[in-house]
């Protein structure tokens, strides 16, 4: 009988500890659990490529790592508005990029691309149409 009471007391404490651990995990900020990914932000006609925890916001999109069609590119529909492209130093960390097909297609108003050394293309196998119709 005493053994049974002891087991019940241990189980109650275990369940309390488990509950506290679950609550602590739930209270941890989402950013601490967020996975680092390549992302791109469109702001004032500047397209900026970065890597890390994707910020929240309407003009922030994940960068597709293996483009198969131009409509896979989130910024494609805004190509004519983009005037500058920037690759931040953090973008060097992107290692699994497979295709940059059509990334800058029809960006007729782009006058500069800075930080291009931060675009690592070691594993890229498809760059078709990457700069097609970039007239400036």
GROMACS .gro file of N, CA, C and O in nm:
model
  544
    1UNK      N    1   0.081  -0.120   0.000
    1UNK     CA    2   0.000   0.000   0.000
    1UNK      C    3   0.085   0.126   0.000
    1UNK      O    4   0.060   0.217  -0.077
    2UNK      N    5   0.190   0.130   0.083
    2UNK     CA    6   0.279   0.244   0.089
    2UNK      C    7   0.354   0.258  -0.043
    2UNK      O    8   0.380   0.369  -0.090
    3UNK      N    9   0.389   0.145  -0.103
    3UNK     CA   10   0.458   0.143  -0.231
    3UNK      C   11   0.370   0.205  -0.340
    3UNK      O   12   0.418   0.277  -0.426
    4UNK      N   13   0.241   0.177  -0.335
    4UNK     CA   14   0.144   0.230  -0.431
    4UNK      C   15   0.133   0.381  -0.418
    4UNK      O   16   0.128   0.453  -0.518
    5UNK      N   17   0.129   0.433  -0.295
    5UNK     CA   18   0.120   0.576  -0.271
    5UNK      C   19   0.247   0.646  -0.322
    5UNK      O   20   0.240   0.755  -0.379
    6UNK      N   21   0.361   0.584  -0.299
    6UNK     CA   22   0.488   0.640  -0.343
    6UNK      C   23   0.491   0.650  -0.497
    6UNK      O   24   0.532   0.750  -0.553
    7UNK      N   25   0.446   0.546  -0.563
    7UNK     CA   26   0.442   0.544  -0.710
    7UNK      C   27   0.349   0.653  -0.763
    7UNK      O   28   0.381   0.721  -0.861
    8UNK      N   29   0.233   0.669  -0.697
    8UNK     CA   30   0.139   0.774  -0.738
    8UNK      C   31   0.201   0.913  -0.720
    8UNK      O   32   0.186   1.000  -0.806
    9UNK      N   33   0.270   0.934  -0.612
    9UNK     CA   34   0.334   1.063  -0.586
    9UNK      C   35   0.444   1.090  -0.689
    9UNK      O   36   0.457   1.202  -0.741
   10UNK      N   37   0.522   0.989  -0.722
   10UNK     CA   38   0.627   1.003  -0.824
   10UNK      C   39   0.565   1.035  -0.960
   10UNK      O   40   0.613   1.123  -1.032
   11UNK      N   41   0.458   0.967  -0.995
   11UNK     CA   42   0.391   0.989  -1.123
   11UNK      C   43   0.334   1.131  -1.131
   11UNK      O   44   0.344   1.197  -1.234
   12UNK      N   45   0.275   1.179  -1.021
   12UNK     CA   46   0.221   1.315  -1.019
   12UNK      C   47   0.332   1.417  -1.042
   12UNK      O   48   0.317   1.511  -1.120
   13UNK      N   49   0.444   1.398  -0.975
   13UNK     CA   50   0.557   1.491  -0.992
   13UNK      C   51   0.613   1.483  -1.134
   13UNK      O   52   0.650   1.584  -1.193
   14UNK      N   53   0.620   1.363  -1.187
   14UNK     CA   54   0.670   1.345  -1.323
   14UNK      C   55   0.578   1.416  -1.423
   14UNK      O   56   0.624   1.486  -1.512
   15UNK      N   57   0.447   1.399  -1.408
   15UNK     CA   58   0.352   1.463  -1.498
   15UNK      C   59   0.356   1.616  -1.484
   15UNK      O   60   0.345   1.688  -1.583
   16UNK      N   61   0.374   1.663  -1.362
   16UNK     CA   62   0.386   1.807  -1.340
   16UNK      C   63   0.512   1.861  -1.409
   16UNK      O   64   0.507   1.962  -1.479
   17UNK      N   65   0.622   1.791  -1.394
   17UNK     CA   66   0.747   1.831  -1.458
   17UNK      C   67   0.732   1.828  -1.611
   17UNK      O   68   0.774   1.920  -1.681
   18UNK      N   69   0.671   1.725  -1.663
   18UNK     CA   70   0.648   1.713  -1.807
   18UNK      C   71   0.560   1.826  -1.857
   18UNK      O   72   0.588   1.887  -1.961
   19UNK      N   73   0.456   1.859  -1.784
   19UNK     CA   74   0.366   1.969  -1.821
   19UNK      C   75   0.442   2.102  -1.823
   19UNK      O   76   0.428   2.182  -1.915
   20UNK      N   77   0.525   2.125  -1.722
   20UNK     CA   78   0.604   2.248  -1.716
   20UNK      C   79   0.701   2.257  -1.834
   20UNK      O   80   0.722   2.365  -1.891
   21UNK      N   81   0.759   2.144  -1.872
   21UNK     CA   82   0.850   2.143  -1.986
   21UNK      C   83   0.777   2.176  -2.116
   21UNK      O   84   0.827   2.253  -2.199
   22UNK      N   85   0.660   2.122  -2.134
   22UNK     CA   86   0.581   2.149  -2.254
   22UNK      C   87   0.542   2.296  -2.259
   22UNK      O   88   0.552   2.361  -2.364
   23UNK      N   89   0.499   2.351  -2.148
   23UNK     CA   90   0.461   2.492  -2.143
   23UNK      C   91   0.583   2.579  -2.174
   23UNK      O   92   0.574   2.676  -2.250
   24UNK      N   93   0.698   2.546  -2.120
   24UNK     CA   94   0.820   2.623  -2.147
   24UNK      C   95   0.854   2.619  -2.296
   24UNK      O   96   0.893   2.720  -2.354
   25UNK      N   97   0.840   2.504  -2.359
   25UNK     CA   98   0.866   2.493  -2.503
   25UNK      C   99   0.769   2.578  -2.583
   25UNK      O  100   0.807   2.640  -2.682
   26UNK      N  101   0.644   2.580  -2.541
   26UNK     CA  102   0.543   2.657  -2.613
   26UNK      C  103   0.567   2.807  -2.598
   26UNK      O  104   0.536   2.884  -2.689
   27UNK      N  105   0.623   2.849  -2.487
   27UNK     CA  106   0.647   2.991  -2.463
   27UNK      C  107   0.773   3.041  -2.532
   27UNK      O  108   0.794   3.161  -2.544
   28UNK      N  109   0.858   2.950  -2.576
   28UNK     CA  110   0.979   2.990  -2.647
   28UNK      C  111   0.938   3.059  -2.775
   28UNK      O  112   0.848   3.016  -2.845
   29UNK      N  113   1.005   3.167  -2.809
   29UNK     CA  114   0.968   3.242  -2.929
   29UNK      C  115   0.982   3.157  -3.053
   29UNK      O  116   1.068   3.069  -3.061
   30UNK      N  117   0.900   3.186  -3.151
   30UNK     CA  118   0.901   3.112  -3.276
   30UNK      C  119   1.035   3.129  -3.348
   30UNK      O  120   1.084   3.037  -3.411
   31UNK      N  121   1.096   3.246  -3.338
   31UNK     CA  122   1.223   3.270  -3.405
   31UNK      C  123   1.333   3.176  -3.357
   31UNK      O  124   1.422   3.142  -3.432
   32UNK      N  125   1.328   3.139  -3.231
   32UNK     CA  126   1.428   3.048  -3.179
   32UNK      C  127   1.417   2.911  -3.245
   32UNK      O  128   1.515   2.838  -3.256
   33UNK      N  129   1.298   2.876  -3.292
   33UNK     CA  130   1.275   2.747  -3.356
   33UNK      C  131   1.280   2.757  -3.508
   33UNK      O  132   1.284   2.657  -3.577
   34UNK      N  133   1.276   2.878  -3.559
   34UNK     CA  134   1.270   2.896  -3.703
   34UNK      C  135   1.398   2.847  -3.769
   34UNK      O  136   1.507   2.862  -3.715
   35UNK      N  137   1.381   2.794  -3.886
   35UNK     CA  138   1.494   2.743  -3.961
   35UNK      C  139   1.552   2.853  -4.050
   35UNK      O  140   1.478   2.933  -4.107
   36UNK      N  141   1.683   2.856  -4.060
   36UNK     CA  142   1.746   2.954  -4.148
   36UNK      C  143   1.726   2.912  -4.293
   36UNK      O  144   1.743   2.795  -4.327
   37UNK      N  145   1.689   3.010  -4.375
   37UNK     CA  146   1.662   2.985  -4.516
   37UNK      C  147   1.702   3.107  -4.597
   37UNK      O  148   1.712   3.217  -4.544
   38UNK      N  149   1.723   3.086  -4.728
   38UNK     CA  150   1.745   3.203  -4.813
   38UNK      C  151   1.612   3.274  -4.836
   38UNK      O  152   1.510   3.210  -4.857
   39UNK      N  153   1.614   3.406  -4.829
   39UNK     CA  154   1.492   3.484  -4.850
   39UNK      C  155   1.526   3.611  -4.927
   39UNK      O  156   1.642   3.652  -4.935
   40UNK      N  157   1.424   3.668  -4.984
   40UNK     CA  158   1.441   3.788  -5.065
   40UNK      C  159   1.334   3.889  -5.024
   40UNK      O  160   1.222   3.851  -4.992
   41UNK      N  161   1.374   4.016  -5.024
   41UNK     CA  162   1.280   4.122  -4.985
   41UNK      C  163   1.277   4.227  -5.096
   41UNK      O  164   1.380   4.268  -5.147
   42UNK      N  165   1.157   4.268  -5.131
   42UNK     CA  166   1.137   4.375  -5.228
   42UNK      C  167   1.099   4.500  -5.150
   42UNK      O  168   1.001   4.500  -5.076
   43UNK      N  169   1.182   4.605  -5.162
   43UNK     CA  170   1.157   4.728  -5.088
   43UNK      C  171   1.209   4.846  -5.169
   43UNK      O  172   1.329   4.850  -5.204
   44UNK      N  173   1.124   4.942  -5.200
   44UNK     CA  174   1.162   5.060  -5.276
   44UNK      C  175   1.234   5.024  -5.407
   44UNK      O  176   1.339   5.080  -5.439
   45UNK      N  177   1.180   4.927  -5.478
   45UNK     CA  178   1.233   4.882  -5.607
   45UNK      C  179   1.371   4.819  -5.598
   45UNK      O  180   1.443   4.810  -5.697
   46UNK      N  181   1.409   4.778  -5.476
   46UNK     CA  182   1.535   4.708  -5.455
   46UNK      C  183   1.503   4.566  -5.412
   46UNK      O  184   1.425   4.544  -5.319
   47UNK      N  185   1.564   4.470  -5.479
   47UNK     CA  186   1.546   4.329  -5.448
   47UNK      C  187   1.670   4.285  -5.370
   47UNK      O  188   1.781   4.287  -5.423
   48UNK      N  189   1.652   4.249  -5.242
   48UNK     CA  190   1.765   4.214  -5.156
   48UNK      C  191   1.757   4.067  -5.116
   48UNK      O  192   1.657   4.022  -5.060
   49UNK      N  193   1.866   3.995  -5.146
   49UNK     CA  194   1.877   3.853  -5.113
   49UNK      C  195   1.955   3.838  -4.984
   49UNK      O  196   2.064   3.895  -4.969
   50UNK      N  197   1.901   3.759  -4.890
   50UNK     CA  198   1.967   3.736  -4.761
   50UNK      C  199   1.948   3.591  -4.720
   50UNK      O  200   1.873   3.516  -4.783
   51UNK      N  201   2.014   3.553  -4.612
   51UNK     CA  202   2.001   3.418  -4.557
   51UNK      C  203   1.988   3.431  -4.406
   51UNK      O  204   2.058   3.510  -4.342
   52UNK      N  205   1.899   3.351  -4.350
   52UNK     CA  206   1.878   3.351  -4.205
   52UNK      C  207   1.733   3.322  -4.175
   52UNK      O  208   1.661   3.264  -4.258
   53UNK      N  209   1.690   3.361  -4.059
   53UNK     CA  210   1.549   3.345  -4.022
   53UNK      C  211   1.470   3.446  -4.103
   53UNK      O  212   1.498   3.566  -4.100
   54UNK      N  213   1.375   3.397  -4.179
   54UNK     CA  214   1.297   3.484  -4.267
   54UNK      C  215   1.213   3.580  -4.185
   54UNK      O  216   1.133   3.538  -4.101
   55UNK      N  217   1.231   3.711  -4.207
   55UNK     CA  218   1.149   3.808  -4.134
   55UNK      C  219   1.003   3.803  -4.179
   55UNK      O  220   0.974   3.761  -4.290
   56UNK      N  221   0.918   3.846  -4.091
   56UNK     CA  222   0.776   3.851  -4.126
   56UNK      C  223   0.751   3.977  -4.207
   56UNK      O  224   0.813   4.079  -4.185
   57UNK      N  225   0.661   3.968  -4.301
   57UNK     CA  226   0.629   4.086  -4.381
   57UNK      C  227   0.574   4.045  -4.516
   57UNK      O  228   0.600   3.936  -4.565
   58UNK      N  229   0.502   4.136  -4.576
   58UNK     CA  230   0.435   4.106  -4.702
   58UNK      C  231   0.526   4.096  -4.821
   58UNK      O  232   0.497   4.023  -4.915
   59UNK      N  233   0.638   4.167  -4.820
   59UNK     CA  234   0.727   4.167  -4.936
   59UNK      C  235   0.850   4.080  -4.915
   59UNK      O  236   0.954   4.102  -4.976
   60UNK      N  237   0.840   3.980  -4.828
   60UNK     CA  238   0.950   3.888  -4.802
   60UNK      C  239   0.907   3.749  -4.846
   60UNK      O  240   0.802   3.701  -4.808
   61UNK      N  241   0.991   3.687  -4.930
   61UNK     CA  242   0.960   3.554  -4.981
   61UNK      C  243   1.082   3.463  -4.971
   61UNK      O  244   1.196   3.511  -4.971
   62UNK      N  245   1.057   3.335  -4.964
   62UNK     CA  246   1.163   3.238  -4.966
   62UNK      C  247   1.222   3.229  -5.107
   62UNK      O  248   1.149   3.238  -5.205
   63UNK      N  249   1.352   3.215  -5.116
   63UNK     CA  250   1.418   3.202  -5.246
   63UNK      C  251   1.407   3.057  -5.291
   63UNK      O  252   1.447   2.967  -5.217
   64UNK      N  253   1.354   3.033  -5.410
   64UNK     CA  254   1.348   2.895  -5.460
   64UNK      C  255   1.488   2.845  -5.493
   64UNK      O  256   1.564   2.915  -5.560
   65UNK      N  257   1.523   2.726  -5.446
   65UNK     CA  258   1.657   2.673  -5.465
   65UNK      C  259   1.672   2.596  -5.595
   65UNK      O  260   1.783   2.574  -5.642
   66UNK      N  261   1.560   2.553  -5.652
   66UNK     CA  262   1.565   2.473  -5.774
   66UNK      C  263   1.453   2.516  -5.868
   66UNK      O  264   1.353   2.446  -5.883
   67UNK      N  265   1.471   2.631  -5.931
   67UNK     CA  266   1.369   2.686  -6.020
   67UNK      C  267   1.349   2.594  -6.141
   67UNK      O  268   1.444   2.558  -6.209
   68UNK      N  269   1.225   2.559  -6.165
   68UNK     CA  270   1.192   2.478  -6.283
   68UNK      C  271   1.112   2.560  -6.384
   68UNK      O  272   1.107   2.526  -6.501
   69UNK      N  273   1.051   2.668  -6.339
   69UNK     CA  274   0.970   2.752  -6.426
   69UNK      C  275   0.974   2.894  -6.370
   69UNK      O  276   0.982   2.914  -6.249
   70UNK      N  277   0.967   2.992  -6.459
   70UNK     CA  278   0.976   3.131  -6.414
   70UNK      C  279   0.870   3.168  -6.311
   70UNK      O  280   0.891   3.255  -6.227
   71UNK      N  281   0.756   3.101  -6.312
   71UNK     CA  282   0.652   3.132  -6.213
   71UNK      C  283   0.684   3.076  -6.075
   71UNK      O  284   0.614   3.104  -5.978
   72UNK      N  285   0.794   2.999  -6.065
   72UNK     CA  286   0.842   2.953  -5.934
   72UNK      C  287   0.911   3.067  -5.859
   72UNK      O  288   0.938   3.057  -5.740
   73UNK      N  289   0.942   3.175  -5.931
   73UNK     CA  290   1.018   3.286  -5.876
   73UNK      C  291   0.919   3.390  -5.820
   73UNK      O  292   0.846   3.453  -5.896
   74UNK      N  293   0.917   3.411  -5.689
   74UNK     CA  294   0.818   3.501  -5.628
   74UNK      C  295   0.825   3.644  -5.679
   74UNK      O  296   0.724   3.713  -5.683
   75UNK      N  297   0.941   3.692  -5.718
   75UNK     CA  298   0.956   3.830  -5.761
   75UNK      C  299   0.937   3.847  -5.913
   75UNK      O  300   0.943   3.958  -5.963
   76UNK      N  301   0.910   3.741  -5.984
   76UNK     CA  302   0.898   3.747  -6.130
   76UNK      C  303   0.791   3.846  -6.177
   76UNK      O  304   0.812   3.921  -6.272
   77UNK      N  305   0.678   3.849  -6.110
   77UNK     CA  306   0.568   3.936  -6.151
   77UNK      C  307   0.598   4.084  -6.129
   77UNK      O  308   0.527   4.170  -6.179
   78UNK      N  309   0.704   4.114  -6.053
   78UNK     CA  310   0.742   4.253  -6.025
   78UNK      C  311   0.872   4.292  -6.096
   78UNK      O  312   0.931   4.395  -6.066
   79UNK      N  313   0.916   4.211  -6.191
   79UNK     CA  314   1.046   4.229  -6.257
   79UNK      C  315   1.064   4.369  -6.313
   79UNK      O  316   1.171   4.430  -6.298
   80UNK      N  317   0.962   4.424  -6.375
   80UNK     CA  318   0.977   4.555  -6.440
   80UNK      C  319   0.993   4.669  -6.340
   80UNK      O  320   1.042   4.775  -6.375
   81UNK      N  321   0.955   4.648  -6.214
   81UNK     CA  322   0.968   4.752  -6.111
   81UNK      C  323   1.106   4.755  -6.046
   81UNK      O  324   1.146   4.856  -5.988
   82UNK      N  325   1.177   4.644  -6.054
   82UNK     CA  326   1.305   4.633  -5.982
   82UNK      C  327   1.413   4.715  -6.054
   82UNK      O  328   1.431   4.704  -6.175
   83UNK      N  329   1.484   4.796  -5.975
   83UNK     CA  330   1.590   4.881  -6.029
   83UNK      C  331   1.729   4.840  -5.981
   83UNK      O  332   1.827   4.865  -6.051
   84UNK      N  333   1.734   4.782  -5.863
   84UNK     CA  334   1.862   4.736  -5.807
   84UNK      C  335   1.846   4.600  -5.744
   84UNK      O  336   1.740   4.568  -5.691
   85UNK      N  337   1.954   4.521  -5.748
   85UNK     CA  338   1.958   4.391  -5.683
   85UNK      C  339   2.078   4.390  -5.589
   85UNK      O  340   2.187   4.434  -5.627
   86UNK      N  341   2.056   4.339  -5.468
   86UNK     CA  342   2.162   4.334  -5.368
   86UNK      C  343   2.168   4.192  -5.310
   86UNK      O  344   2.065   4.137  -5.269
   87UNK      N  345   2.289   4.135  -5.306
   87UNK     CA  346   2.312   4.009  -5.237
   87UNK      C  347   2.391   4.043  -5.111
   87UNK      O  348   2.505   4.090  -5.119
   88UNK      N  349   2.332   4.021  -4.995
   88UNK     CA  350   2.400   4.052  -4.869
   88UNK      C  351   2.506   3.945  -4.840
   88UNK      O  352   2.498   3.833  -4.893
   89UNK      N  353   2.605   3.976  -4.756
   89UNK     CA  354   2.707   3.876  -4.722
   89UNK      C  355   2.649   3.747  -4.663
   89UNK      O  356   2.706   3.640  -4.681
   90UNK      N  357   2.534   3.756  -4.596
   90UNK     CA  358   2.474   3.635  -4.538
   90UNK      C  359   2.434   3.534  -4.645
   90UNK      O  360   2.428   3.414  -4.620
   91UNK      N  361   2.410   3.582  -4.768
   91UNK     CA  362   2.365   3.493  -4.875
   91UNK      C  363   2.474   3.393  -4.916
   91UNK      O  364   2.446   3.291  -4.978
   92UNK      N  365   2.600   3.420  -4.877
   92UNK     CA  366   2.710   3.326  -4.903
   92UNK      C  367   2.684   3.190  -4.840
   92UNK      O  368   2.741   3.090  -4.883
   93UNK      N  369   2.604   3.187  -4.736
   93UNK     CA  370   2.579   3.063  -4.662
   93UNK      C  371   2.488   2.966  -4.736
   93UNK      O  372   2.474   2.850  -4.696
   94UNK      N  373   2.424   3.010  -4.844
   94UNK     CA  374   2.335   2.922  -4.920
   94UNK      C  375   2.421   2.824  -4.998
   94UNK      O  376   2.496   2.862  -5.087
   95UNK      N  377   2.409   2.697  -4.964
   95UNK     CA  378   2.494   2.594  -5.024
   95UNK      C  379   2.420   2.502  -5.120
   95UNK      O  380   2.481   2.437  -5.202
   96UNK      N  381   2.289   2.494  -5.110
   96UNK     CA  382   2.213   2.396  -5.188
   96UNK      C  383   2.135   2.456  -5.304
   96UNK      O  384   2.035   2.403  -5.347
   97UNK      N  385   2.185   2.565  -5.357
   97UNK     CA  386   2.122   2.630  -5.471
   97UNK      C  387   2.149   2.546  -5.596
   97UNK      O  388   2.264   2.517  -5.627
   98UNK      N  389   2.044   2.507  -5.667
   98UNK     CA  390   2.057   2.419  -5.785
   98UNK      C  391   2.029   2.491  -5.916
   98UNK      O  392   2.083   2.455  -6.019
   99UNK      N  393   1.938   2.590  -5.914
   99UNK     CA  394   1.899   2.657  -6.038
   99UNK      C  395   1.869   2.804  -6.012
   99UNK      O  396   1.799   2.838  -5.917
  100UNK      N  397   1.923   2.888  -6.101
  100UNK     CA  398   1.891   3.031  -6.099
  100UNK      C  399   1.824   3.069  -6.231
  100UNK      O  400   1.828   3.185  -6.272
  101UNK      N  401   1.764   2.973  -6.293
  101UNK     CA  402   1.694   2.992  -6.421
  101UNK      C  403   1.594   3.107  -6.410
  101UNK      O  404   1.510   3.108  -6.321
  102UNK      N  405   1.609   3.206  -6.496
  102UNK     CA  406   1.515   3.319  -6.509
  102UNK      C  407   1.510   3.412  -6.388
  102UNK      O  408   1.417   3.491  -6.376
  103UNK      N  409   1.607   3.407  -6.299
  103UNK     CA  410   1.603   3.489  -6.179
  103UNK      C  411   1.585   3.637  -6.211
  103UNK      O  412   1.513   3.707  -6.141
  104UNK      N  413   1.654   3.687  -6.312
  104UNK     CA  414   1.648   3.829  -6.343
  104UNK      C  415   1.582   3.855  -6.479
  104UNK      O  416   1.597   3.963  -6.535
  105UNK      N  417   1.510   3.759  -6.527
  105UNK     CA  418   1.441   3.768  -6.656
  105UNK      C  419   1.349   3.889  -6.660
  105UNK      O  420   1.271   3.913  -6.567
  106UNK      N  421   1.361   3.967  -6.766
  106UNK     CA  422   1.277   4.085  -6.791
  106UNK      C  423   1.294   4.198  -6.689
  106UNK      O  424   1.207   4.283  -6.676
  107UNK      N  425   1.406   4.200  -6.620
  107UNK     CA  426   1.434   4.312  -6.529
  107UNK      C  427   1.499   4.424  -6.610
  107UNK      O  428   1.617   4.454  -6.595
  108UNK      N  429   1.420   4.485  -6.695
  108UNK     CA  430   1.467   4.586  -6.789
  108UNK      C  431   1.519   4.712  -6.721
  108UNK      O  432   1.594   4.789  -6.780
  109UNK      N  433   1.479   4.736  -6.596
  109UNK     CA  434   1.516   4.860  -6.528
  109UNK      C  435   1.626   4.844  -6.425
  109UNK      O  436   1.660   4.939  -6.355
  110UNK      N  437   1.682   4.724  -6.415
  110UNK     CA  438   1.792   4.703  -6.320
  110UNK      C  439   1.917   4.772  -6.372
  110UNK      O  440   1.961   4.748  -6.485
  111UNK      N  441   1.973   4.860  -6.288
  111UNK     CA  442   2.094   4.933  -6.327
  111UNK      C  443   2.217   4.883  -6.252
  111UNK      O  444   2.329   4.912  -6.292
  112UNK      N  445   2.196   4.808  -6.141
  112UNK     CA  446   2.312   4.755  -6.068
  112UNK      C  447   2.276   4.629  -5.990
  112UNK      O  448   2.163   4.613  -5.944
  113UNK      N  449   2.375   4.543  -5.982
  113UNK     CA  450   2.367   4.424  -5.897
  113UNK      C  451   2.490   4.430  -5.809
  113UNK      O  452   2.603   4.421  -5.858
  114UNK      N  453   2.470   4.445  -5.678
  114UNK     CA  454   2.583   4.452  -5.586
  114UNK      C  455   2.589   4.327  -5.500
  114UNK      O  456   2.487   4.264  -5.473
  115UNK      N  457   2.711   4.292  -5.461
  115UNK     CA  458   2.731   4.175  -5.376
  115UNK      C  459   2.720   4.044  -5.453
  115UNK      O  460   2.698   3.939  -5.392
  116UNK      N  461   2.739   4.048  -5.584
  116UNK     CA  462   2.726   3.926  -5.664
  116UNK      C  463   2.824   3.818  -5.619
  116UNK      O  464   2.796   3.700  -5.636
  117UNK      N  465   2.934   3.859  -5.556
  117UNK     CA  466   3.029   3.760  -5.503
  117UNK      C  467   2.968   3.677  -5.390
  117UNK      O  468   3.020   3.572  -5.353
  118UNK      N  469   2.855   3.721  -5.335
  118UNK     CA  470   2.786   3.647  -5.229
  118UNK      C  471   2.691   3.542  -5.284
  118UNK      O  472   2.631   3.468  -5.206
  119UNK      N  473   2.674   3.537  -5.414
  119UNK     CA  474   2.592   3.434  -5.478
  119UNK      C  475   2.683   3.318  -5.514
  119UNK      O  476   2.762   3.325  -5.608
  120UNK      N  477   2.675   3.212  -5.439
  120UNK     CA  478   2.759   3.094  -5.460
  120UNK      C  479   2.689   2.999  -5.556
  120UNK      O  480   2.582   2.946  -5.526
  121UNK      N  481   2.751   2.979  -5.671
  121UNK     CA  482   2.688   2.898  -5.776
  121UNK      C  483   2.759   2.764  -5.796
  121UNK      O  484   2.742   2.700  -5.899
  122UNK      N  485   2.835   2.719  -5.696
  122UNK     CA  486   2.910   2.594  -5.709
  122UNK      C  487   2.822   2.475  -5.746
  122UNK      O  488   2.865   2.387  -5.821
  123UNK      N  489   2.701   2.469  -5.694
  123UNK     CA  490   2.611   2.356  -5.718
  123UNK      C  491   2.501   2.386  -5.818
  123UNK      O  492   2.413   2.304  -5.840
  124UNK      N  493   2.504   2.505  -5.877
  124UNK     CA  494   2.401   2.544  -5.974
  124UNK      C  495   2.427   2.473  -6.107
  124UNK      O  496   2.539   2.478  -6.160
  125UNK      N  497   2.324   2.408  -6.158
  125UNK     CA  498   2.337   2.337  -6.286
  125UNK      C  499   2.254   2.401  -6.396
  125UNK      O  500   2.263   2.360  -6.511
  126UNK      N  501   2.172   2.501  -6.361
  126UNK     CA  502   2.088   2.565  -6.461
  126UNK      C  503   2.084   2.715  -6.437
  126UNK      O  504   2.031   2.762  -6.337
  127UNK      N  505   2.140   2.791  -6.534
  127UNK     CA  506   2.136   2.937  -6.529
  127UNK      C  507   2.068   2.992  -6.654
  127UNK      O  508   2.088   3.108  -6.690
  128UNK      N  509   1.986   2.911  -6.719
  128UNK     CA  510   1.917   2.955  -6.840
  128UNK      C  511   1.841   3.084  -6.815
  128UNK      O  512   1.777   3.100  -6.712
  129UNK      N  513   1.849   3.174  -6.909
  129UNK     CA  514   1.773   3.299  -6.908
  129UNK      C  515   1.795   3.383  -6.783
  129UNK      O  516   1.712   3.471  -6.753
  130UNK      N  517   1.902   3.361  -6.713
  130UNK     CA  518   1.923   3.430  -6.585
  130UNK      C  519   1.922   3.583  -6.603
  130UNK      O  520   1.865   3.654  -6.520
  131UNK      N  521   1.986   3.632  -6.708
  131UNK     CA  522   1.993   3.777  -6.729
  131UNK      C  523   1.922   3.820  -6.859
  131UNK      O  524   1.948   3.929  -6.910
  132UNK      N  525   1.835   3.738  -6.908
  132UNK     CA  526   1.766   3.766  -7.033
  132UNK      C  527   1.681   3.894  -7.020
  132UNK      O  528   1.605   3.911  -6.925
  133UNK      N  529   1.696   3.985  -7.115
  133UNK     CA  530   1.626   4.113  -7.120
  133UNK      C  531   1.666   4.211  -7.009
  133UNK      O  532   1.589   4.300  -6.976
  134UNK      N  533   1.785   4.193  -6.955
  134UNK     CA  534   1.839   4.292  -6.861
  134UNK      C  535   1.914   4.393  -6.948
  134UNK      O  536   2.033   4.378  -6.975
  135UNK      N  537   1.846   4.494  -6.989
  135UNK     CA  538   1.898   4.585  -7.090
  135UNK      C  539   1.990   4.693  -7.035
  135UNK      O  540   2.071   4.748  -7.107
  136UNK      N  541   1.976   4.728  -6.910
  136UNK     CA  542   2.057   4.836  -6.854
  136UNK      C  543   2.178   4.783  -6.783
  136UNK      O  544   2.265   4.849  -6.744
   0.00000   0.00000   0.00000
